[in-house]
Coordinates of C-alpha atoms and ligand atoms in Angstrom, one line a residue:
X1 CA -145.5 -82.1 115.5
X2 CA -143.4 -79.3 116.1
X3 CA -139.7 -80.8 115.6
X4 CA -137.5 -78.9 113.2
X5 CA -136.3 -80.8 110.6
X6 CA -133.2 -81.1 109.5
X7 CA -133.5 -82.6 106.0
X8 CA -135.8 -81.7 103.5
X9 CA -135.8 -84.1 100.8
X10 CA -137.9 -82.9 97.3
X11 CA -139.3 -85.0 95.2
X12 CA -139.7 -84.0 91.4
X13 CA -136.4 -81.5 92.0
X14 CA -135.5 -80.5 88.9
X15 CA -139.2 -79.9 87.4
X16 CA -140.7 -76.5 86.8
X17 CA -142.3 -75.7 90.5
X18 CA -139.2 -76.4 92.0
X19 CA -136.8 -74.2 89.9
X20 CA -139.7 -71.9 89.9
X21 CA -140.6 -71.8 93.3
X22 CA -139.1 -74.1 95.9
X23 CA -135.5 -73.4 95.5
X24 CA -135.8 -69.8 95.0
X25 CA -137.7 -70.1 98.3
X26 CA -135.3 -71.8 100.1
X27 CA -132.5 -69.8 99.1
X28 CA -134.8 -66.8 100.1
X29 CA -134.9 -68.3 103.2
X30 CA -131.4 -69.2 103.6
X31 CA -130.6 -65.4 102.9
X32 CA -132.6 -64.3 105.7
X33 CA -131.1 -67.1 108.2
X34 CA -134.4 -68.4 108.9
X35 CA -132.9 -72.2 108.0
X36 CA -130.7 -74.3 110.2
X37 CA -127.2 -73.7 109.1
X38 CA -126.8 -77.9 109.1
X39 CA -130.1 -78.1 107.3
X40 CA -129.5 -80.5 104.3
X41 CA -131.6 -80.3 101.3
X42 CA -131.3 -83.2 98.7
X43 CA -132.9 -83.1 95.7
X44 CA -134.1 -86.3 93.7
X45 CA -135.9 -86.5 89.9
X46 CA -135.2 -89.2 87.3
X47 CA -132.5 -87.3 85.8
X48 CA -128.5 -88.4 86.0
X49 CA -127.1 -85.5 87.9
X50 CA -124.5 -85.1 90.1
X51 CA -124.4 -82.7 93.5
X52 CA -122.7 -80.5 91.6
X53 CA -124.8 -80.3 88.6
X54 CA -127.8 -80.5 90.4
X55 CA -126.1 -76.9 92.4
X56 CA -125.8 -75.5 88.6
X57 CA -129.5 -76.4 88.2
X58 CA -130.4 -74.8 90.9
X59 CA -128.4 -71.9 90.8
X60 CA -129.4 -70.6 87.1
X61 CA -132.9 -71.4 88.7
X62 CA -132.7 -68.9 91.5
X63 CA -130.7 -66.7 89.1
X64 CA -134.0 -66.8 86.9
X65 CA -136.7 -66.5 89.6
X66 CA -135.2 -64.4 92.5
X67 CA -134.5 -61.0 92.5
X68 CA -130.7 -60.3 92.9
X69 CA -131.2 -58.7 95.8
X70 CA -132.4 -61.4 97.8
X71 CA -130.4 -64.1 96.9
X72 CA -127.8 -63.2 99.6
X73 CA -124.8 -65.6 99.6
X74 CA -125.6 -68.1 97.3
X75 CA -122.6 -70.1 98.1
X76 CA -123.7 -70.8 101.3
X77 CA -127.3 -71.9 100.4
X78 CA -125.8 -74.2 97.3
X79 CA -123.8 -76.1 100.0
X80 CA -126.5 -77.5 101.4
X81 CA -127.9 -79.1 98.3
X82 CA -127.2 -82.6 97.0
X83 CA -128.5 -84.8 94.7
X84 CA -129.7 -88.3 94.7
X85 CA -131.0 -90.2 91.1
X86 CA -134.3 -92.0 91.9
X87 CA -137.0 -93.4 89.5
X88 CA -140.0 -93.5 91.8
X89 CA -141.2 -96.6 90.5
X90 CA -138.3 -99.1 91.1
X91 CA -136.9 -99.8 94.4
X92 CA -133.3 -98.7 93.1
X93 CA -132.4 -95.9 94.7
X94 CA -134.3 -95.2 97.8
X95 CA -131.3 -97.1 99.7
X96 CA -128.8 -94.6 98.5
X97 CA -131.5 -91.6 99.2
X98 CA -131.8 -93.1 102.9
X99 CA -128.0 -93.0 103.3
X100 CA -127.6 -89.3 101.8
X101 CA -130.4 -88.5 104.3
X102 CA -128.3 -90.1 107.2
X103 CA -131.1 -92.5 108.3
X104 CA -128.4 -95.0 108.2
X105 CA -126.4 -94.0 111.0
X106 CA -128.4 -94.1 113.8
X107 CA -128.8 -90.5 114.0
X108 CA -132.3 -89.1 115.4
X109 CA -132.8 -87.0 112.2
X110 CA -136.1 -85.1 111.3
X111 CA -136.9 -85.4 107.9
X112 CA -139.6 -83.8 105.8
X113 CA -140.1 -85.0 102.6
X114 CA -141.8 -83.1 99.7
X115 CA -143.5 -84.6 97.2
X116 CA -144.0 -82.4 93.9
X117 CA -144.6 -85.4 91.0
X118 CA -147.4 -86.4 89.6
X119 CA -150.5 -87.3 92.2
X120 CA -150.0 -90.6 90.3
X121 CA -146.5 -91.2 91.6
X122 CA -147.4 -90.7 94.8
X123 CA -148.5 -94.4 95.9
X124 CA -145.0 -95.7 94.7
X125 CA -142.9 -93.2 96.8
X126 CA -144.8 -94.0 99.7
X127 CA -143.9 -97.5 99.1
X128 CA -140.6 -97.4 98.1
X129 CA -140.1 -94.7 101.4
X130 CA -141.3 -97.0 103.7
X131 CA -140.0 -99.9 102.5
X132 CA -136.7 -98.1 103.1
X133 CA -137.4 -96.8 106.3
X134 CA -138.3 -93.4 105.2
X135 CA -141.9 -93.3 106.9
X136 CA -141.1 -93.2 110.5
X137 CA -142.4 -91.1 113.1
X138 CA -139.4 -89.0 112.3
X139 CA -141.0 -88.2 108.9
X140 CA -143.1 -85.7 107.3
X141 CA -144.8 -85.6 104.1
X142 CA -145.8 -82.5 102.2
X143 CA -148.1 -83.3 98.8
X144 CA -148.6 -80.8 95.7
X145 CA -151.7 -80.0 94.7
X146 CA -153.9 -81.9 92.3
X147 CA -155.0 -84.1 95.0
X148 CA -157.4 -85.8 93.1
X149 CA -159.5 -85.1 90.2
X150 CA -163.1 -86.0 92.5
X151 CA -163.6 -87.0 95.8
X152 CA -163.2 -90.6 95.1
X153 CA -159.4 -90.5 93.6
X154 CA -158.8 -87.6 96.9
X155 CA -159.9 -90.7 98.6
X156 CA -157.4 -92.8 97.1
X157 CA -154.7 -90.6 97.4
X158 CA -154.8 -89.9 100.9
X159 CA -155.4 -93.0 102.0
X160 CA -152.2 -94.3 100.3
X161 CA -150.5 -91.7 102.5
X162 CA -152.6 -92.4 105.6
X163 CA -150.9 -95.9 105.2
X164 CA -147.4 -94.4 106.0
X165 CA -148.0 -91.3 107.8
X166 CA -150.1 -90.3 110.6
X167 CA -152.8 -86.9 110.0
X168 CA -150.0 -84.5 112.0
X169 CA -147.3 -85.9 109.9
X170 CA -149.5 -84.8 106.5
X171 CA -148.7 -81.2 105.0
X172 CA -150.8 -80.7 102.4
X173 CA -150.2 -77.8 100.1
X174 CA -152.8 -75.0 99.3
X175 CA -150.2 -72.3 98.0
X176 CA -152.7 -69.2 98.7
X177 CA -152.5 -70.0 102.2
X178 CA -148.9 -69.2 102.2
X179 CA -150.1 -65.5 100.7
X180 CA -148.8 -62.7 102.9
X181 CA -152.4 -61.2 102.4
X182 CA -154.7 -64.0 102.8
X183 CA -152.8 -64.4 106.3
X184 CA -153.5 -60.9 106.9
X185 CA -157.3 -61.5 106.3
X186 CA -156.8 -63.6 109.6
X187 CA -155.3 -60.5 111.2
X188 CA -157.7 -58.7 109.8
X189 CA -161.0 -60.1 111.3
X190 CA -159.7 -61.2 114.5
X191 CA -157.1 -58.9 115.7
X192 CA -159.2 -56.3 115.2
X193 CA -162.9 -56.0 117.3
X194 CA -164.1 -53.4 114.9
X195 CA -165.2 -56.4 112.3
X196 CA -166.5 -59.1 114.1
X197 CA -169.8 -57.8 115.3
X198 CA -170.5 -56.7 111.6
X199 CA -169.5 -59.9 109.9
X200 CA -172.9 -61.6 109.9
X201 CA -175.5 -62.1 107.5
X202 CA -177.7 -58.8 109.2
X203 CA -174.4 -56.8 108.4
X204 CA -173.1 -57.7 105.4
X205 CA -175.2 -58.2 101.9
X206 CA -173.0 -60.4 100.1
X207 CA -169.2 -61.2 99.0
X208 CA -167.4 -61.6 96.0
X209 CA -164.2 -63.4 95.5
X210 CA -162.4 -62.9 92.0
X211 CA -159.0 -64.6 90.7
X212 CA -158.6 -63.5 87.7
X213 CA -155.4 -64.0 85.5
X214 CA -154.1 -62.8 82.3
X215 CA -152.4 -66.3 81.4
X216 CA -154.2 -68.9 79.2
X217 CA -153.4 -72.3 78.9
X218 CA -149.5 -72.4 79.3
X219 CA -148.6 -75.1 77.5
X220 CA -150.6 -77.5 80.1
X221 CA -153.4 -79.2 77.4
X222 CA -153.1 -82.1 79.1
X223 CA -153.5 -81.1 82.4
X224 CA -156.3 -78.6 82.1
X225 CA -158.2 -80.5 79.5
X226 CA -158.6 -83.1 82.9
X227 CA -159.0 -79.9 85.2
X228 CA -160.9 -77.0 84.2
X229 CA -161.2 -73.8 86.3
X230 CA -163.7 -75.4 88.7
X231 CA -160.9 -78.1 89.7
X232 CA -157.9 -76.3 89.0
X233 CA -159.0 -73.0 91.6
X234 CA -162.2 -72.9 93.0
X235 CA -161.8 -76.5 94.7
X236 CA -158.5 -75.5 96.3
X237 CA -157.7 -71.8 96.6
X238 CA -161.3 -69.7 96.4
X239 CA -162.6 -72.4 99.0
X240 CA -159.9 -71.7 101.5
X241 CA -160.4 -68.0 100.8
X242 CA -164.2 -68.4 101.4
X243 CA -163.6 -70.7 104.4
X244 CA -160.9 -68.6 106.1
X245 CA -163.8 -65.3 104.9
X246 CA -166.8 -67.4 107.0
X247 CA -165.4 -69.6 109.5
X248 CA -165.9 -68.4 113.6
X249 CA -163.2 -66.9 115.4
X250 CA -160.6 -69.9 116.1
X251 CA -159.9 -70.6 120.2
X252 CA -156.5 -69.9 119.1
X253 CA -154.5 -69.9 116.0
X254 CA -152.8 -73.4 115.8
X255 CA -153.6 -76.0 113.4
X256 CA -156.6 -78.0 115.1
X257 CA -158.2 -74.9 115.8
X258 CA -158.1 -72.7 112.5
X259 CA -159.1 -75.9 110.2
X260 CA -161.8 -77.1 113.1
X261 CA -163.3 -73.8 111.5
X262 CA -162.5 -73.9 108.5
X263 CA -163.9 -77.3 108.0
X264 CA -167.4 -76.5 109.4
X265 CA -168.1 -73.4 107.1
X266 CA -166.7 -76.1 103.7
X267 CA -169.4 -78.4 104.6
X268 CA -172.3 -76.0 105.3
X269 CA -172.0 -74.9 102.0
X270 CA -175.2 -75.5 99.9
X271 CA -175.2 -77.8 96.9
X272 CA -175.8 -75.1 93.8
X273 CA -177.8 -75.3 91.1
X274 CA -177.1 -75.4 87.7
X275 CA -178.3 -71.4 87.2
X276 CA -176.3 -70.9 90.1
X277 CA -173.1 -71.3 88.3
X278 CA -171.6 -69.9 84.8
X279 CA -169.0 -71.8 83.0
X280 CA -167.4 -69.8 80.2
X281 CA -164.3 -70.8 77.8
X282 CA -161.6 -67.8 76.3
X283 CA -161.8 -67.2 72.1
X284 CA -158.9 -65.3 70.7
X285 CA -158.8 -61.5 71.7
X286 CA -156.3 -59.0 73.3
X287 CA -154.8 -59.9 76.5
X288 CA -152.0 -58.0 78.6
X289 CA -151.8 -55.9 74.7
X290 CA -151.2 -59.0 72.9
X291 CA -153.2 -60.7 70.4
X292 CA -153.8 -64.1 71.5
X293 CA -155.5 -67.4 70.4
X294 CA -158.6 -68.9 71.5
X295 CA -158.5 -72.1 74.2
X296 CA -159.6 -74.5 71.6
X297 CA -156.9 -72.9 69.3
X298 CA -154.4 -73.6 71.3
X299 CA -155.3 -77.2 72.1
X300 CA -156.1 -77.9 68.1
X301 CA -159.7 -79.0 68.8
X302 CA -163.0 -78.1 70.2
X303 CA -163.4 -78.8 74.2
X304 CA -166.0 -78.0 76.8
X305 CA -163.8 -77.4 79.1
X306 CA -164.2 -74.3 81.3
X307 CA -161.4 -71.7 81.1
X308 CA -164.3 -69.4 83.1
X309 CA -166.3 -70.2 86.0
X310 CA -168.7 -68.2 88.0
X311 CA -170.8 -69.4 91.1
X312 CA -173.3 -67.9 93.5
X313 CA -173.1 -69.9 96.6
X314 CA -175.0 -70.0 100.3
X315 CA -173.4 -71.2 103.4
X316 CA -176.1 -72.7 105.6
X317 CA -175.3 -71.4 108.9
X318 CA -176.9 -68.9 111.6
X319 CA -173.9 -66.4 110.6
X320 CA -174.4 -66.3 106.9
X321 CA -178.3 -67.0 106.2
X322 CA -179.5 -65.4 103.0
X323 CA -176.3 -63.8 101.9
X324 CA -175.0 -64.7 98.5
X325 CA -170.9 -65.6 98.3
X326 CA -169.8 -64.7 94.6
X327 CA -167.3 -66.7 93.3
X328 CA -165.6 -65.9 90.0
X329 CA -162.3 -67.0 88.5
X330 CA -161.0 -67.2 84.9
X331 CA -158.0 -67.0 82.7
X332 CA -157.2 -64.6 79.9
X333 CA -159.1 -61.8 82.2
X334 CA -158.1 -58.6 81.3
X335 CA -156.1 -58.1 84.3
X336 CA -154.5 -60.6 87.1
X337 CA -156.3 -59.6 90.4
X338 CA -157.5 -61.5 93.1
X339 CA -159.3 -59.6 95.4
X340 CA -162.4 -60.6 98.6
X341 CA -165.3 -57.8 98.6
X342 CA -167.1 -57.8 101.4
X343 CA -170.1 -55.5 101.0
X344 CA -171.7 -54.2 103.8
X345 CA -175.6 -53.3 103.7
X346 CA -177.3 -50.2 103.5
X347 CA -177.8 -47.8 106.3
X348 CA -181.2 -48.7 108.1
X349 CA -182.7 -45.7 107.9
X350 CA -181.1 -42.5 105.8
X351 CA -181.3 -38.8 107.3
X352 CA -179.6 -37.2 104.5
X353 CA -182.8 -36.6 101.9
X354 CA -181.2 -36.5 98.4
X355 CA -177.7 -37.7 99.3
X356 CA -177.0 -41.5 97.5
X357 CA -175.0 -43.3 100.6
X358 CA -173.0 -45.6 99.0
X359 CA -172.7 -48.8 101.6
X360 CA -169.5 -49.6 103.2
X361 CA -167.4 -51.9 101.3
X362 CA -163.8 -54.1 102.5
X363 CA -161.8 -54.5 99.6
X364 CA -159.2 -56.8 100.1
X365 CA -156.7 -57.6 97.6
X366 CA -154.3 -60.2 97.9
X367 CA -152.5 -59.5 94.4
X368 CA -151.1 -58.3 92.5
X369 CA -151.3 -55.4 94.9
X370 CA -151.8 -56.4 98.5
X371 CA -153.7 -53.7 100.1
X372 CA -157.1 -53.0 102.2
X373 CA -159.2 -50.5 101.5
X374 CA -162.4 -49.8 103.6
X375 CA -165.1 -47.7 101.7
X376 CA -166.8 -44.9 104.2
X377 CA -169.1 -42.4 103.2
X378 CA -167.5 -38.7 104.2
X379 CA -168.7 -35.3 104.6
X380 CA -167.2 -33.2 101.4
X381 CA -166.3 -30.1 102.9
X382 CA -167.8 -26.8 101.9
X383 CA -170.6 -24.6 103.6
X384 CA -174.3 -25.1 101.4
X385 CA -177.3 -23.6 101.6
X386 CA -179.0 -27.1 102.0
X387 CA -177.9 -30.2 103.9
X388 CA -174.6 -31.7 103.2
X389 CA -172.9 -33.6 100.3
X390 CA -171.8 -36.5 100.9
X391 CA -168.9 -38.7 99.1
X392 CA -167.4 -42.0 99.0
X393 CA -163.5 -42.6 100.5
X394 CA -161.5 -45.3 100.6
X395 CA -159.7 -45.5 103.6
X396 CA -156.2 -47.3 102.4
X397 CA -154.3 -49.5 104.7
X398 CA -152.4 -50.1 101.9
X399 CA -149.4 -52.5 103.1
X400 CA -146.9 -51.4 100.7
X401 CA -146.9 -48.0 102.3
X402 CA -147.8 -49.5 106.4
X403 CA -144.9 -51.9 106.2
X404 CA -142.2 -50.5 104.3
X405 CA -139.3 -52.4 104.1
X406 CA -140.6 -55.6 104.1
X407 CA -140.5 -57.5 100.3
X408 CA -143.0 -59.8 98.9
X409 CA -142.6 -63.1 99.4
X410 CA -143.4 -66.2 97.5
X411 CA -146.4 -68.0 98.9
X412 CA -143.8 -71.0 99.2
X413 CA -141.5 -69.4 101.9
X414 CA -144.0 -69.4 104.5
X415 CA -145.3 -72.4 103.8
X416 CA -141.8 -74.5 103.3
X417 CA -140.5 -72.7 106.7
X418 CA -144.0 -74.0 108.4
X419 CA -143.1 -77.4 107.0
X420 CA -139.3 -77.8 108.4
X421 CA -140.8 -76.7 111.8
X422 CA -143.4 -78.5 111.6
X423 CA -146.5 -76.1 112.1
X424 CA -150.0 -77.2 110.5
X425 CA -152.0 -74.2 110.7
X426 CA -151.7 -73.2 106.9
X427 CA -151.7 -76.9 105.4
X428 CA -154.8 -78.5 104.7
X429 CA -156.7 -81.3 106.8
X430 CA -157.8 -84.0 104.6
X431 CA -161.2 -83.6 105.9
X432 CA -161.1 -80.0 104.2
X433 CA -160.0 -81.6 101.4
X434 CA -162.9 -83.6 101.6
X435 CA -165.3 -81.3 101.9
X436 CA -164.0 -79.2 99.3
X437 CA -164.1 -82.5 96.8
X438 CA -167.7 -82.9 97.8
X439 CA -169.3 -80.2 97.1
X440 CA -167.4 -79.5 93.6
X441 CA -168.2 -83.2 92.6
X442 CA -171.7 -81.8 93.5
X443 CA -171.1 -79.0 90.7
X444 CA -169.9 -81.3 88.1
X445 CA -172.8 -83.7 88.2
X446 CA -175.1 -81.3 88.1
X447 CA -173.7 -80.2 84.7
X448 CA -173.4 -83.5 83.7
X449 CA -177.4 -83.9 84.2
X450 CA -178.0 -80.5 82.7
X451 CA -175.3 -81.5 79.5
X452 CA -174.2 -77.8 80.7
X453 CA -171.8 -76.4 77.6
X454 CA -169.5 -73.5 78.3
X455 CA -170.3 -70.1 76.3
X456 CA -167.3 -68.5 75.0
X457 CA -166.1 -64.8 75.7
X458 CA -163.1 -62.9 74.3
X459 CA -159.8 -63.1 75.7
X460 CA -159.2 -59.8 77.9
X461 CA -162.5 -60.0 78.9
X462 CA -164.5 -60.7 82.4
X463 CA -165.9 -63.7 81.3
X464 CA -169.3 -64.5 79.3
X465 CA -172.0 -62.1 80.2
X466 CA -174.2 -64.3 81.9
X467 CA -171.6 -64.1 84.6
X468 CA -172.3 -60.4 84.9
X469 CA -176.3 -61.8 85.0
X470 CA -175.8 -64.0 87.6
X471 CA -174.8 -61.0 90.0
X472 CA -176.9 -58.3 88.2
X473 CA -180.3 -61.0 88.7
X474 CA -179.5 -60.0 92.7
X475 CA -179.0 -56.3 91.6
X476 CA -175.1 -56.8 92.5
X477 CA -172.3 -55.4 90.4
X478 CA -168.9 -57.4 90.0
X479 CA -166.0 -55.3 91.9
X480 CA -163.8 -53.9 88.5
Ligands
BG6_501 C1 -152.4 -73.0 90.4 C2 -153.2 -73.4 89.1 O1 -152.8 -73.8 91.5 O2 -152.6 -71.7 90.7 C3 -152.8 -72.5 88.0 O3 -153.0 -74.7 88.8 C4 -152.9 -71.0 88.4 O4 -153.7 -72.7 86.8 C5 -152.2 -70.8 89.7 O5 -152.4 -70.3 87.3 C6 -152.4 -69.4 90.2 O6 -151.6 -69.1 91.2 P1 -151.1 -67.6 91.6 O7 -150.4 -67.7 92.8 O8 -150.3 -67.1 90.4 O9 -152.4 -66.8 91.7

């Protein structure tokens, strides 16, 4: 599918991802004049609103999250917003959404349609949008993440959709994919030869992926109490790092292609063991120079929930035999970084007596800072009497610096501008999805068997220190 649409209708429109995120987007967008200029976005939520209050929404929204200076003319981007009152649940109100989205007049309009409610809300918006003729081929559906809490309620969910909508007419939402950097990592390993013969398990001794963040809980108990870190990011966002990290070069970059890839590397991943993984939860402590409370604190009770998780994990392919992927992610870390180390093995054979050669190592970080650094081992210059001494130098290709001039986006730009035109290649496949389910299920039964408990660590710290064990068994050092 690779019609543009025309309207873009969001579900959940005045909740906190799209004032956040989606609008500001959109108007980011707008600014640029990368949307149609007779593109109509209509907004529907629970609320009473009319356009025009829906417009004031939206505009202290984009006041809030955008920076001034690209906003561009918000008038212009306001006028193509309306508003149309809809409880999910009860058939009132999808007519009058229909009408508002022109499906009434015969017109051949393109419509993608954005679900950000509650996963359980999806099943009656797919009814109520095909009952009013809002599933046609000349629809597209784009779904938030949670999809599912297991593999089993993932199931559910997409098959509700796969009722209405056909796989190519399914944009599933993994916001890191959207990430300037994490679409550079593509760039990276194949528009480059340099990397690809090294990228293989005789290369390359292991990689570590850390997401770490400074935030704690948020105000989302509820949520997170049914999540945990192992749901909430290593199921979604570390996978499709990992994937898009280990998967063989693509034919070519479109979406059958990339996720062909991508899928094959999510289900050679080995089930792990329970030593294999780390789960740690936050106490009170110092984070970002504040004194903050404990997770169970702030939820008023105890909870085994993990705020911490660390994994080692295999991929059982010819390419990645016998090397270790790190996965660690956290909140109330002492800073917000995520960051892919790839770590390159030793020299074979060393002809510098004396000298310590530190292996090559690809840092790439994807935020806050987005920047690549390659580690090399460099001649310090000087004449000695013996031999040479040697050093370790990053060589930056940082991208603030390469591409000056260019802003960072929100993840959501990309991926809303892929959605209106319709592109695939950074949504993901329900069978990734499925993969992904699978093997974290995996995870969580195994700590169910093992009645695994979570060991706490202090806020603005890198997690319990078993999680620096887990590396340090395999004499490897998390990247700080
Ligand atoms: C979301 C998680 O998917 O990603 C949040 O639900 C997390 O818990 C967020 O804070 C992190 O996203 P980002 O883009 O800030 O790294």
């Amino acid at each position: 599918m690779k019609t543009k649409a025309d309207t873009l209708i969001l579900f959940g429109a005045t909740g906190d991802l799209s004032k956040r995120m989606l609008l500001p987007s959109l108007c980011a967008l707008d600014a640029e004049d990368l949307l149609r200029d007779d593109l109509k976005i209509i907004g529907t939520a629970r609320s009473e609103l009319s356009d025009s209050e829906f417009r004031d929404m939206a505009r202290e929204a984009i006041e809030t999250y955008l920076p001034e200076h690209r906003r561009g003319s918000m008038a212009e981007f306001l006028g193509k917003l309306s508003y149309s009152q809809l409880d999910v649940t009860t058939p009132e109100g999808y007519a009058a959404l229909a009408e508002k989205a022109g499906l009434k007049d015969g017109n051949d309009h393109q419509v993608a349609i954005f679900l950000s409610t509650a996963p359980s809300l999806f099943e009656p918006t797919i009814k109520g949008l095909a009952d009013h003729g809002l599933t046609a081929d000349n629809s597209r559906i784009c779904l938030e993440k949670p999809l599912g809490t297991d593999l089993a309620s993932s199931q559910a969910i997409n098959d509700a959709v796969a009722s209405e909508f056909s796989e190519d007419r399914i944009f599933r939402i993994d916001h890191y994919l959207g990430k300037e950097t994490v679409q550079n990592l593509i760039a990276l390993r194949f528009a480059n030869v340099l990397f690809e013969p090294l990228w293989n398990a005789q290369h390359i001794d292991h990689v570590q992926i850390t997401v770490g963040e400074t935030v704690g809980l948020e105000g989302r108990a509820d949520f997170y109490e049914n999540a945990g870190a192992l749901r909430d990011m290593v199921q979604n966002h570390m996978l499709q790092l990992l994937a898009l990290v280990a998967m063989e070069p693509p034919t070519d970059f479109n979406p059958t292609c990339v996720r062909d890839e991508k899928v094959k590397v999510l289900r050679a991943l080995r089930p792990v063991t329970s030593d294999e993984t780390v789960t740690g939860q936050y106490r009170g402590g110092a984070s970002d120079g504040e004194i903050v409370p404990g997770y169970d604190e702030e939820l008023g009770r105890e909870s085994n929930v993990e705020t911490f998780v660390a994994i080692k994990s295999h991929i059982d392919n010819w390419r990645w035999n016998g090397v270790p992927f790190y996965l660690r992610t956290g909140k109330r870390m002492p800073e917000r970084v995520t960051e892919i180390i790839v770590q390159f093995r030793d020299v074979p054979h060393s002809i510098f007596p004396g000298a310590k050669l530190c292996p090559n190592r690809l840092v790439i970080g994807i935020q806050p800072e987005e920047n690549v650094t390659l580690s090399m081992m460099a001649k310090v210059p000087g004449i000695e009497h013996e031999g040479m001494t040697l050093r370790e130098l990053p060589l930056n290709i940082a991208m603030d610096d390469a591409f000056t001039g260019k802003h960072k986006r929100i993840a959501y730009e990309r991926l809303l501008l892929d959605l209106i035109g319709g592109d695939q290649t950074l949504f993901v496949r329900r069978d990734e999805v499925e993969a992904q389910w699978n093997w974290i299920d995996d995870i969580r039964a195994t700590w169910a068997k093992d009645d695994k408990k979570v060991k706490t660590y202090p806020a603005g710290s890198w997690g319990p220190s078993a999680a620096i064990a887990l590396a340090e068994r395999d004499g490897v050092s998390w990247h700080e």
